[in-house]
Short mmCIF file of C-alpha atoms in Angstrom, two decimals:
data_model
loop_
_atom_site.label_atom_id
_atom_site.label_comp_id
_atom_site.label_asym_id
_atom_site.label_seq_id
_atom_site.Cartn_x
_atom_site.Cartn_y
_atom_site.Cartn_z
CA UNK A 100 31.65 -137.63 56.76
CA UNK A 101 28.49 -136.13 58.23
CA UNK A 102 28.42 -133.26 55.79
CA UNK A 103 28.51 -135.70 52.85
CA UNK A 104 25.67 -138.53 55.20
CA UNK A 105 23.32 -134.90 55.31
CA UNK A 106 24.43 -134.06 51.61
CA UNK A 107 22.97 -137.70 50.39
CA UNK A 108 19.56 -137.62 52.56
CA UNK A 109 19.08 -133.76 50.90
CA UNK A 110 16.17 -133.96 48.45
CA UNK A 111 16.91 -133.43 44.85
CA UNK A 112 15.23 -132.44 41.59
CA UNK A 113 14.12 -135.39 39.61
CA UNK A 114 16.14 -133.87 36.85
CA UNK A 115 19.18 -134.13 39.22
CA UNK A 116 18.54 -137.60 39.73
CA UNK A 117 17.50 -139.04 36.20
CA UNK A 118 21.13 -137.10 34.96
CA UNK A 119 22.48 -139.77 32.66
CA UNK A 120 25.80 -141.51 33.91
CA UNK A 121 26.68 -143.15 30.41
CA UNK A 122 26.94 -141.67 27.26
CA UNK A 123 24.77 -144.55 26.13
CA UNK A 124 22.04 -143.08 28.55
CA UNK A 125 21.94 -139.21 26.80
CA UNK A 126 18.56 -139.46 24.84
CA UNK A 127 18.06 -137.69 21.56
CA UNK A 128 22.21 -137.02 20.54
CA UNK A 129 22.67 -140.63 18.74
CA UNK A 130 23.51 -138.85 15.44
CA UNK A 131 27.28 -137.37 17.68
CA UNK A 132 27.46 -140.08 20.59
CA UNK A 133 26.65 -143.67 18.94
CA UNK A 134 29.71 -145.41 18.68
CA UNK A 135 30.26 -144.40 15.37
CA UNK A 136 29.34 -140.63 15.35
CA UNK A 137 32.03 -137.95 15.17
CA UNK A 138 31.97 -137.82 19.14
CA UNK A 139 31.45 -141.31 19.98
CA UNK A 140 34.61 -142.17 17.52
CA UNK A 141 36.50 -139.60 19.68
CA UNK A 142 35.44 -141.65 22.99
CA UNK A 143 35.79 -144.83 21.54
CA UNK A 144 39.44 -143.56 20.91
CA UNK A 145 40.18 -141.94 24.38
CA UNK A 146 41.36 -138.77 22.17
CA UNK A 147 38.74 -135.76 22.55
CA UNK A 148 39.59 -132.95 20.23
CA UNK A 149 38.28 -129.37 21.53
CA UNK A 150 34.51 -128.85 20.50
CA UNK A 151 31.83 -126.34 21.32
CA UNK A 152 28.54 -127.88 21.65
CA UNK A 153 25.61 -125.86 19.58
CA UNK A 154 21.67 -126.58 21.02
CA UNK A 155 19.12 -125.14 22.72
CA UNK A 156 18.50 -125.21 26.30
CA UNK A 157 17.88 -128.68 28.13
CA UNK A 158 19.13 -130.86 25.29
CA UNK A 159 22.32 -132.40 27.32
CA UNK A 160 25.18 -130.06 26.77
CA UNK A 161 26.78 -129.75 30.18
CA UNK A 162 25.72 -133.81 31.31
CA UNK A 163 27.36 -134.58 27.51
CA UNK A 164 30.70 -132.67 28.51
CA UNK A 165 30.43 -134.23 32.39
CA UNK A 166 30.44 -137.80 30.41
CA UNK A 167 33.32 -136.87 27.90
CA UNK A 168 35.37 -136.52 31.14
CA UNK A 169 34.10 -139.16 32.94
CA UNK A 170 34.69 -141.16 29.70
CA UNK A 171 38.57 -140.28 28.66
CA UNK A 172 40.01 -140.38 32.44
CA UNK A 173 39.95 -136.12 31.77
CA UNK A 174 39.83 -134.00 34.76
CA UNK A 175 36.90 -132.00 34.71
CA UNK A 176 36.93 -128.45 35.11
CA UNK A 177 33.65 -126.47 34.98
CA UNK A 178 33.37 -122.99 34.44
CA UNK A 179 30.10 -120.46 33.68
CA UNK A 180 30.69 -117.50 31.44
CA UNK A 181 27.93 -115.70 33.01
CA UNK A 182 30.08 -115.83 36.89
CA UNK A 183 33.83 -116.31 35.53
CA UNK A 184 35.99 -113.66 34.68
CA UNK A 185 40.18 -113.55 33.41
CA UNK A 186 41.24 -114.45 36.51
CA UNK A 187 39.51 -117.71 36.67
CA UNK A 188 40.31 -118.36 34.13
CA UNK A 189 44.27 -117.88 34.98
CA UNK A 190 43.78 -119.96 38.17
CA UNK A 191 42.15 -123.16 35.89
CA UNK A 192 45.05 -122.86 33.27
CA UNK A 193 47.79 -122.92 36.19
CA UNK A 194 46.17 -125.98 37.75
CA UNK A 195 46.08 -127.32 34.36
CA UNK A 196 49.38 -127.26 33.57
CA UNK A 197 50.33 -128.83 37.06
CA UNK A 198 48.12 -131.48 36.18
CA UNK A 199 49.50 -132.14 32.94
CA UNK A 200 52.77 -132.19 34.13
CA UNK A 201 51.62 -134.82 36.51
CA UNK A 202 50.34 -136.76 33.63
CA UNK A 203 46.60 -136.14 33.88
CA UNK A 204 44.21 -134.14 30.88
CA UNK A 205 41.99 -131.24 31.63
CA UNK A 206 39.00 -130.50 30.08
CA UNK A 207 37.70 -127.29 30.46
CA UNK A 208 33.76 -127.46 29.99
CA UNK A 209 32.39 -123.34 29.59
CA UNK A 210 28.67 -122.78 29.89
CA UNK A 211 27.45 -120.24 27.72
CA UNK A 212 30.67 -119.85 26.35
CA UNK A 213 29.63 -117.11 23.85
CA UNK A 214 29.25 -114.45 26.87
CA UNK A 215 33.25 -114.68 27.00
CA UNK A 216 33.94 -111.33 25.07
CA UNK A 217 36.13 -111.36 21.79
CA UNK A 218 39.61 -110.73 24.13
CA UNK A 219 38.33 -113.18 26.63
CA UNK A 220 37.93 -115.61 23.85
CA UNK A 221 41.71 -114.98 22.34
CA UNK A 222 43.20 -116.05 25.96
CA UNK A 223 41.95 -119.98 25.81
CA UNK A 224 43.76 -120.15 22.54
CA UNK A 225 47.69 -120.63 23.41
CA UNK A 226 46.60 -123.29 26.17
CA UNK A 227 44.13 -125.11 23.73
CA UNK A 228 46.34 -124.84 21.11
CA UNK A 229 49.12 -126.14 22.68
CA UNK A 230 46.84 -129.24 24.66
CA UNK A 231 47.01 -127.87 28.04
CA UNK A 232 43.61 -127.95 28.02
CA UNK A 233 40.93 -129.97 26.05
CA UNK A 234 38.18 -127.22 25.54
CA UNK A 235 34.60 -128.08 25.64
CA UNK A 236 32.06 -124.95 25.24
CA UNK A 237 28.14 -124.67 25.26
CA UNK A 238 26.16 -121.96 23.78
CA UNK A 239 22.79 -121.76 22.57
CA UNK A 240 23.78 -118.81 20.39
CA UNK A 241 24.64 -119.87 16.38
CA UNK A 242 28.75 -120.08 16.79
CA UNK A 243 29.07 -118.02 13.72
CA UNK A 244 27.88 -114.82 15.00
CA UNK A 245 29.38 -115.18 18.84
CA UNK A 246 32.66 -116.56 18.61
CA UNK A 247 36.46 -116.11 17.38
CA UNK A 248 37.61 -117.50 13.98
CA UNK A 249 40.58 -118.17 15.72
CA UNK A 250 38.68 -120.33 18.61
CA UNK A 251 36.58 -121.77 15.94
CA UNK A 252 39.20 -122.74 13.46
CA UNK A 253 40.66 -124.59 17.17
CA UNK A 254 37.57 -126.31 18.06
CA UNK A 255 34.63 -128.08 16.01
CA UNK A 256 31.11 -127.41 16.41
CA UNK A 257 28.92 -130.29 16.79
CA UNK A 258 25.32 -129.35 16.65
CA UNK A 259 23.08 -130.66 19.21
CA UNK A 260 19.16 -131.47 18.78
CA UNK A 261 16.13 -130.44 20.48
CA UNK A 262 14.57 -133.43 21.86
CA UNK A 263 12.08 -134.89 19.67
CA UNK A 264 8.93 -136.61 20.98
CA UNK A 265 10.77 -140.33 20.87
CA UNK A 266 13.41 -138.18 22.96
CA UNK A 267 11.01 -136.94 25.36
CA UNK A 268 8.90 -140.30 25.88
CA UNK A 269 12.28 -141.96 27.19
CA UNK A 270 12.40 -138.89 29.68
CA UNK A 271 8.78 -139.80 31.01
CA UNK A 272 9.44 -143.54 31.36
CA UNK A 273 12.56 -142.88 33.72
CA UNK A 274 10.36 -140.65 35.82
CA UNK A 275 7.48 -143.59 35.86
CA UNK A 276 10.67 -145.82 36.90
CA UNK A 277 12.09 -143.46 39.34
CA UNK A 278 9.24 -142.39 40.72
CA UNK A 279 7.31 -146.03 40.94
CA UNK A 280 3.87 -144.48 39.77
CA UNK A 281 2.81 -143.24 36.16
CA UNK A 282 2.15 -139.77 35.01
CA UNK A 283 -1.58 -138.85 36.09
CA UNK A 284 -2.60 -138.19 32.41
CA UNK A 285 -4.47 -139.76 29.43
CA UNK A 286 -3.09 -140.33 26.43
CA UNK A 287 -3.87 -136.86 24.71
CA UNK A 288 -2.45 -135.07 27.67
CA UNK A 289 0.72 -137.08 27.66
CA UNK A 290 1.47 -135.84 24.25
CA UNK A 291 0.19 -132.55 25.11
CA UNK A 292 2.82 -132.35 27.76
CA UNK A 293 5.93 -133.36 25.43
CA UNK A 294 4.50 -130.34 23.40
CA UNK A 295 4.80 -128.21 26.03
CA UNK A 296 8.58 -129.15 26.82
CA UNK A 297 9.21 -127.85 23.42
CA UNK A 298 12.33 -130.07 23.30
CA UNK A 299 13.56 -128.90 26.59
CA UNK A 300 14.56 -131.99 29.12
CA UNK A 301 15.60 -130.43 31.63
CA UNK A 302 11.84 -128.80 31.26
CA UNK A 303 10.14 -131.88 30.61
CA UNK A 304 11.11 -133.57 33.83
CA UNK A 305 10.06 -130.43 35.91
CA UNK A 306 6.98 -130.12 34.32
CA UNK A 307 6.97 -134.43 35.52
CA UNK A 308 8.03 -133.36 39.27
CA UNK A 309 5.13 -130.93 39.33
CA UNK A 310 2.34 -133.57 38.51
CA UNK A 311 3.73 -136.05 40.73
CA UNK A 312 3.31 -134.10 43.34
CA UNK A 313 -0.43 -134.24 43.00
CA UNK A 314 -3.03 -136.61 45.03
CA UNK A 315 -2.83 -140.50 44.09
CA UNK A 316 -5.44 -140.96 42.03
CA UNK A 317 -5.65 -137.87 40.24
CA UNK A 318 -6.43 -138.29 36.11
CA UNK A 319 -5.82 -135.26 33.88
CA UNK A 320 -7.28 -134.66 30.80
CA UNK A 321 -5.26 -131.70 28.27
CA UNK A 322 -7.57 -129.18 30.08
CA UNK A 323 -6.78 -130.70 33.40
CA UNK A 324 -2.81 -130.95 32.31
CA UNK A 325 -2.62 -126.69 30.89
CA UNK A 326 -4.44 -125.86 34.64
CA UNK A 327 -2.13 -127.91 36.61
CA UNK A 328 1.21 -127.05 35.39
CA UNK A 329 2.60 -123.49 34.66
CA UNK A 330 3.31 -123.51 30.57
CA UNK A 331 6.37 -121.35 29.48
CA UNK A 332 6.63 -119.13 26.79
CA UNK A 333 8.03 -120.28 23.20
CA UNK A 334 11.89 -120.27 22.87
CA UNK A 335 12.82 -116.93 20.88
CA UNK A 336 14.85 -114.34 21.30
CA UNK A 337 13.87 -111.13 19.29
CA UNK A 338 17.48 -109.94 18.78
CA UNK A 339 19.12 -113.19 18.52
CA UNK A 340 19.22 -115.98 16.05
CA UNK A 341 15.81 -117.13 16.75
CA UNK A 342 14.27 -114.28 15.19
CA UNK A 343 15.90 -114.31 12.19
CA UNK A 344 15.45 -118.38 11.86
CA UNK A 345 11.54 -117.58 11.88
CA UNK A 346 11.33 -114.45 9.75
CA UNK A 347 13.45 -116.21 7.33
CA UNK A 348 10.93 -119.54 7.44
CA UNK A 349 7.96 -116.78 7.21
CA UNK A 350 9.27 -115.02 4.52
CA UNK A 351 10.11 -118.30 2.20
CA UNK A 352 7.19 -119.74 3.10
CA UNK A 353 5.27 -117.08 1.68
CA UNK A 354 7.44 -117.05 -1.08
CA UNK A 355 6.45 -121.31 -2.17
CA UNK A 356 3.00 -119.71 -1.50
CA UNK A 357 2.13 -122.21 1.37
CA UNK A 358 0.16 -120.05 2.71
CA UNK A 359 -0.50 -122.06 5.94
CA UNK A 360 3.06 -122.44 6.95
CA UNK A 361 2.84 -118.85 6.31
CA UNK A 362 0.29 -118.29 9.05
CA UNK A 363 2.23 -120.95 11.43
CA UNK A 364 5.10 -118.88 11.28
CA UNK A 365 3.32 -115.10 11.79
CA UNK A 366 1.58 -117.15 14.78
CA UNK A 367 5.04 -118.60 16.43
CA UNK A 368 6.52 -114.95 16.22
CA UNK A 369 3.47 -113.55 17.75
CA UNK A 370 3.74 -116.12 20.39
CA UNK A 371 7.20 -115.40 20.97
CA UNK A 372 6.86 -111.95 21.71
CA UNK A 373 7.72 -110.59 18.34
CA UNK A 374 6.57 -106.96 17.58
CA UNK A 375 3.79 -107.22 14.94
CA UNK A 376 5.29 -103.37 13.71
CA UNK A 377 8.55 -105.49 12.41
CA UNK A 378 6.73 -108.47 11.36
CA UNK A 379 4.52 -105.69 9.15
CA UNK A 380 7.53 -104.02 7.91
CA UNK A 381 8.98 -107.34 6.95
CA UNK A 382 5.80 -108.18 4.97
CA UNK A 383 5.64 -104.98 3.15
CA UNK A 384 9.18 -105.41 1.85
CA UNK A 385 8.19 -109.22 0.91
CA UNK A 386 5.34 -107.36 -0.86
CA UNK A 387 7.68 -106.00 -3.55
CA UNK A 388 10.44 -108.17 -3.57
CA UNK A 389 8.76 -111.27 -4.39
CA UNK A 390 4.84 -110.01 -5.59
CA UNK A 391 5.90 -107.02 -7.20
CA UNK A 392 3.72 -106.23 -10.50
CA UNK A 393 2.76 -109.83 -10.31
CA UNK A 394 0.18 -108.25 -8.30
CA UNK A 395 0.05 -104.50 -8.06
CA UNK A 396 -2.08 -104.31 -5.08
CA UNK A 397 0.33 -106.23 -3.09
CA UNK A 398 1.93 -103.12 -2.03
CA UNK A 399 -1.07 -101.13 -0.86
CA UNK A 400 -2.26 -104.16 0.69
CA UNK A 401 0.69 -104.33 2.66
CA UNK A 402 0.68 -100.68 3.59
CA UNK A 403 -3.11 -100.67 4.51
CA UNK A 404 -2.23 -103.42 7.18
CA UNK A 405 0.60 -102.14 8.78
CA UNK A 406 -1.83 -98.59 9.05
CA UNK A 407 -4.34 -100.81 10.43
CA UNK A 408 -2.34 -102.54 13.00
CA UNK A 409 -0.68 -99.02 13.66
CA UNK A 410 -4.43 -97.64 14.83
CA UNK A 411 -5.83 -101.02 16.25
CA UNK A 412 -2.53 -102.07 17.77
CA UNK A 413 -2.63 -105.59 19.73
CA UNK A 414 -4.63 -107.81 19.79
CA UNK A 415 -7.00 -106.43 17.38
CA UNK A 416 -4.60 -105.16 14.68
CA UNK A 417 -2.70 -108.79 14.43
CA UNK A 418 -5.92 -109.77 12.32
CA UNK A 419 -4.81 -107.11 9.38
CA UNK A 420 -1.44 -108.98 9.66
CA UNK A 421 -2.56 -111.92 9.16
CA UNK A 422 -4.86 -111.07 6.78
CA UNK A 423 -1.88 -109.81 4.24
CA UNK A 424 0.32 -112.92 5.04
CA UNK A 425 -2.93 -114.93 3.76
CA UNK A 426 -2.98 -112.31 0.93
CA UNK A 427 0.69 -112.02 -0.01
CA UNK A 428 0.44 -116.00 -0.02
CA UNK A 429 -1.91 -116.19 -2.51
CA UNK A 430 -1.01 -113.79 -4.41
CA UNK A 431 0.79 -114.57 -7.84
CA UNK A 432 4.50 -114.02 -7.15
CA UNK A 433 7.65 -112.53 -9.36
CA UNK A 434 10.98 -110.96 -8.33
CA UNK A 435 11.07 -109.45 -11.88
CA UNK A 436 11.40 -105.69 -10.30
CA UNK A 437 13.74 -107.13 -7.68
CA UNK A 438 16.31 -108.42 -10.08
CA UNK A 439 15.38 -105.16 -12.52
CA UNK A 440 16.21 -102.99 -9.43
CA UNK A 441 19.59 -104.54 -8.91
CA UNK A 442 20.91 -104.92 -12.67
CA UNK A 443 20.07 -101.15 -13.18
CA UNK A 444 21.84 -100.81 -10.14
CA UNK A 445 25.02 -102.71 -11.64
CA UNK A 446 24.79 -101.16 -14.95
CA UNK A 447 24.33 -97.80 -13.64
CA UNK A 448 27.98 -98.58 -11.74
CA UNK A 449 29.66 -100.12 -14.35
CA UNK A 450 29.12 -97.40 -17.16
CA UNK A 451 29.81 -94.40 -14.90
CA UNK A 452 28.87 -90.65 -15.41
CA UNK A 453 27.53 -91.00 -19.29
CA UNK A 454 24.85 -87.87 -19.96
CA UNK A 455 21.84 -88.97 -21.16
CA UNK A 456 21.15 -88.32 -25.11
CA UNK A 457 20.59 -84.81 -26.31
CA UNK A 458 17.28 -85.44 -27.55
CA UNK A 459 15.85 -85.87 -24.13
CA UNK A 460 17.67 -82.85 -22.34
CA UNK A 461 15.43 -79.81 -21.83
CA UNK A 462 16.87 -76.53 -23.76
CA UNK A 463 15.42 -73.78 -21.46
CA UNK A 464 18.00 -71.01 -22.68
CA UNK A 465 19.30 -70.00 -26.20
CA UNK A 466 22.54 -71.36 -25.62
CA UNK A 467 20.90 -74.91 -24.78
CA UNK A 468 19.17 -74.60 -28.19
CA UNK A 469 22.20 -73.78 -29.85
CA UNK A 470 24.05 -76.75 -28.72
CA UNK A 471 21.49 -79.05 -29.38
CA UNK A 472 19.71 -79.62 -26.46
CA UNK A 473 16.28 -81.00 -26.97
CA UNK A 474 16.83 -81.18 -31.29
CA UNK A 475 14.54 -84.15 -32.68
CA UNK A 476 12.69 -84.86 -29.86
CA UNK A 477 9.97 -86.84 -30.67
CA UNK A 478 6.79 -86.16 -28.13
CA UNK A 479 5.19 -89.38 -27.79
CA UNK A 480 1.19 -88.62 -27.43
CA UNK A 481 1.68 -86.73 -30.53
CA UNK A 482 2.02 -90.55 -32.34
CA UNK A 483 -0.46 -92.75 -33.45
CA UNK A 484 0.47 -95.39 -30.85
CA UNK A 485 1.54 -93.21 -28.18
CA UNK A 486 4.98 -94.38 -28.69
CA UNK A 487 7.77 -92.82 -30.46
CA UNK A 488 10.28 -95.41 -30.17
CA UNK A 489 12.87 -93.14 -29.58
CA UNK A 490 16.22 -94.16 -27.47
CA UNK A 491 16.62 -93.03 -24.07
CA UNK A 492 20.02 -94.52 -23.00
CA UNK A 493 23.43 -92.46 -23.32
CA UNK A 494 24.76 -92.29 -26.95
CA UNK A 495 26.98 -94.93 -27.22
CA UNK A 496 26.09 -97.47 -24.51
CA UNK A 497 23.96 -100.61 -25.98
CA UNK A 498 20.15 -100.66 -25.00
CA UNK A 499 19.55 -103.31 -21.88
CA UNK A 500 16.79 -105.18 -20.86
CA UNK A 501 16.47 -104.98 -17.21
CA UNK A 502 12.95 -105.65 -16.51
CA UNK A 503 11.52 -109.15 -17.27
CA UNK A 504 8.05 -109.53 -16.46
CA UNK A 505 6.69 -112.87 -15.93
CA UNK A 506 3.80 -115.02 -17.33
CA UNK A 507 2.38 -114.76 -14.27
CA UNK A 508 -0.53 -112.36 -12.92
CA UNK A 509 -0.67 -108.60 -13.70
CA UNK A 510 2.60 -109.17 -15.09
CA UNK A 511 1.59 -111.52 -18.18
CA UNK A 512 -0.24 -108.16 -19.27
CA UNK A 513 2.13 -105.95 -19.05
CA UNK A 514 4.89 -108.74 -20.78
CA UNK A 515 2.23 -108.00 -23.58
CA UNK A 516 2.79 -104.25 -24.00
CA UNK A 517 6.63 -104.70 -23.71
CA UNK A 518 6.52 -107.01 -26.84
CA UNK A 519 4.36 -104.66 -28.63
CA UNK A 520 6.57 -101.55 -28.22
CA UNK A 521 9.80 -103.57 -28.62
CA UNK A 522 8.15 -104.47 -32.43
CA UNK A 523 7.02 -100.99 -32.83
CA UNK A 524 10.88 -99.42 -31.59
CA UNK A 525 12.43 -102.25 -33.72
CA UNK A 526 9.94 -100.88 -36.93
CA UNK A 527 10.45 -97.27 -36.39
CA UNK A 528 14.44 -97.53 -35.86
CA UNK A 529 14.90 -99.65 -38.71
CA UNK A 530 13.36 -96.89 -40.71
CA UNK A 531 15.76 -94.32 -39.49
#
């Protein structure tokens, strides 16, 4: 009794005590918990299926599974992935089965359930397949790359948001309300500070806890706010999903030639900790997958950047970088070598080990000249045009056109001289 009297007088984060008791109370979630989303139907029906919950940190995930409990009469069972092992996991199904012999659900809520290895994973399925346990999980990592088929093709993934700025405004009038005094800041800083949550929460009421702990009276401006409160870095993970989400939105965004978006993107790797060397590699590919010819300097553009940053390094090199992304998102674009590349590619599979025409073979030894090596081979600066017109593809295999330029850039030029010596071939073989 006097463990639990000291237990209530203990102080607690305000985080702790604004946790939502309701579903109804879980801010920024509506589209899964309103009475008719996929999870609120569930409630509303006192039948949970098994679900892994997919969002990034501080967006409700373990107070959402707490609720789902707390909501169907389940028993809840929490376990972390990070701390549990197999035979946890043993001792949880056990008392699970008692219970359910007893008449009462379990729900089994696993934080950071995607740092359960692959075996780990295969052991919840003959208890959630068979109901001994309704499974809820919580990952921040994209369920695709982290978890079993088999647990996945048991459970469905409802995708959770990051809280907006609506989300986060909520989170800031329950503090005012808890606390009984407003947040010392003026109306730029107030936004400035559900920026700086970057849709975390959990966060967002910390950052809250901090400032109320300063002087009555106190008024910050967004100078006043960035001094007073420790800002933490970006959410990204260089060898997680993050990084490919935001080299994917760089590299399309250069590709719609927003250039801007372009630069927002360079700037939130950067920010994240991203290594400009990758970011640079990354760019030079972009440079002649989707410039190409449209631009020939594209390339050595690209290449004299990633030199640059390679002698300047950081911070001084990250200019060069984001002088090609402004480049590369000007520049006029065309995957015409890209798609070239990849039907040679396919031809070059399809028709096998054909030699090339005798014409073209070099005949450096009598016998080569005997057998026809090099017979009727036209040399092409010896033409009028420069152009013989001859064909170059094995005997017997159609002529293909896998390079089409576009009427775009350098490559509107060179569509030009492909015209002209497709007339001039067409002439010159319809004479022979």
């Amino acid at each position: 009794m006097s463990g639990t009297l000291f237990e209530d007088q203990a102080p607690r984060p305000l985080a702790d005590r604004l946790r939502p008791r309701r579903l109804e109370d879980v801010v920024g979630q509506e589209h899964l918990l309103a009475p008719e989303g996929p999870v609120g139907r569930q409630v509303k029906a006192r039948r949970l299926t098994s679900m892994i919950l997919w969002g990034p940190p501080g967006c409700g995930k373990t107070t959402i599974a707490r609720l789902l409990a707390q909501s169907t009469d389940l028993h809840f069972e929490p376990l972390s992935a990070v701390f549990s092992g197999v035979a946890d996991l043993r001792k949880v199904f056990e008392a699970a089965k008692a219970r359910r012999a007893m008449g009462q659900g379990t729900l089994l809520f696993i934080d950071e359930i995607h740092r359960f290895n692959r075996s780990q994973q295969d052991g919840f399925l003959p208890y959630v397949e068979d109901g001994t346990v309704t499974l809820v999980g919580a990952t921040t990592e994209n369920p695709s790359f982290e978890l079993n088929a088999a647990l996945l093709s048991r459970a469905q993934v409802f995708v959770l948001n990051r809280l907006d700025e609506a989300a986060l405004e909520k989170l800031l009038q329950r503090a005012e309300a808890e606390t009984g005094r407003p947040l010392p800041l003026d109306g730029d800083a107030r936004r400035a500070l559900k920026a700086m949550a970057d849709g975390d929460g959990r966060y967002c009421l910390n950052l809250c806890e901090e400032l109320f702990q300063l002087p009555e009276g106190t008024a910050l401006d967004t100078t006043g706010l960035t001094a007073a409160v420790q800002r933490r870095m970006p959410l990204y993970d260089k060898a997680q999903e993050g990084h490919y989400n935001l080299i994917s939105a760089l590299h399309k965004s250069l590709r719609g030639s927003d250039t801007d978006a372009a630069l927002y993107w360079f700037a939130r790797m950067l920010a994240g900790g991203e290594d400009p060397r990758y970011i640079a590699r990354r760019l030079c590919r972009f440079a002649v997958e989707d410039v190409g010819l449209a631009d020939p300097q594209a390339l050595t553009q690209a290449i004299a950047a990633w030199e640059a940053y390679e002698r300047l390094g950081s911070p001084e090199g990250d200019l060069a970088i984001a002088q090609l992304v402004i480049y590369l998102g000007t520049a006029p674009k065309s995957n015409a070598g890209y798609k070239a590349h990849g039907a040679a590619l396919r031809a070059a599979r399809e028709t096998g080990s054909l030699m090339p025409p005798m014409h073209i073979l070099n005949a450096p030894t009598r016998l080569m000249k005997q057998l026809g090596y090099g017979h009727g081979y036209a040399y092409d600066h010896d033409t009028a045009e420069g152009f013989s017109g001859q064909n170059y593809f094995p005997d017997g295999m159609e002529r293909q056109a896998f390079y089409n330029p576009v009427e775009r850039g350098f490559e509107r030029e060179i569509r030009k001289r492909l015209d002209y010596w497709a007339r001039l071939r067409a002439e010159r073989q319809g004479q022979g």
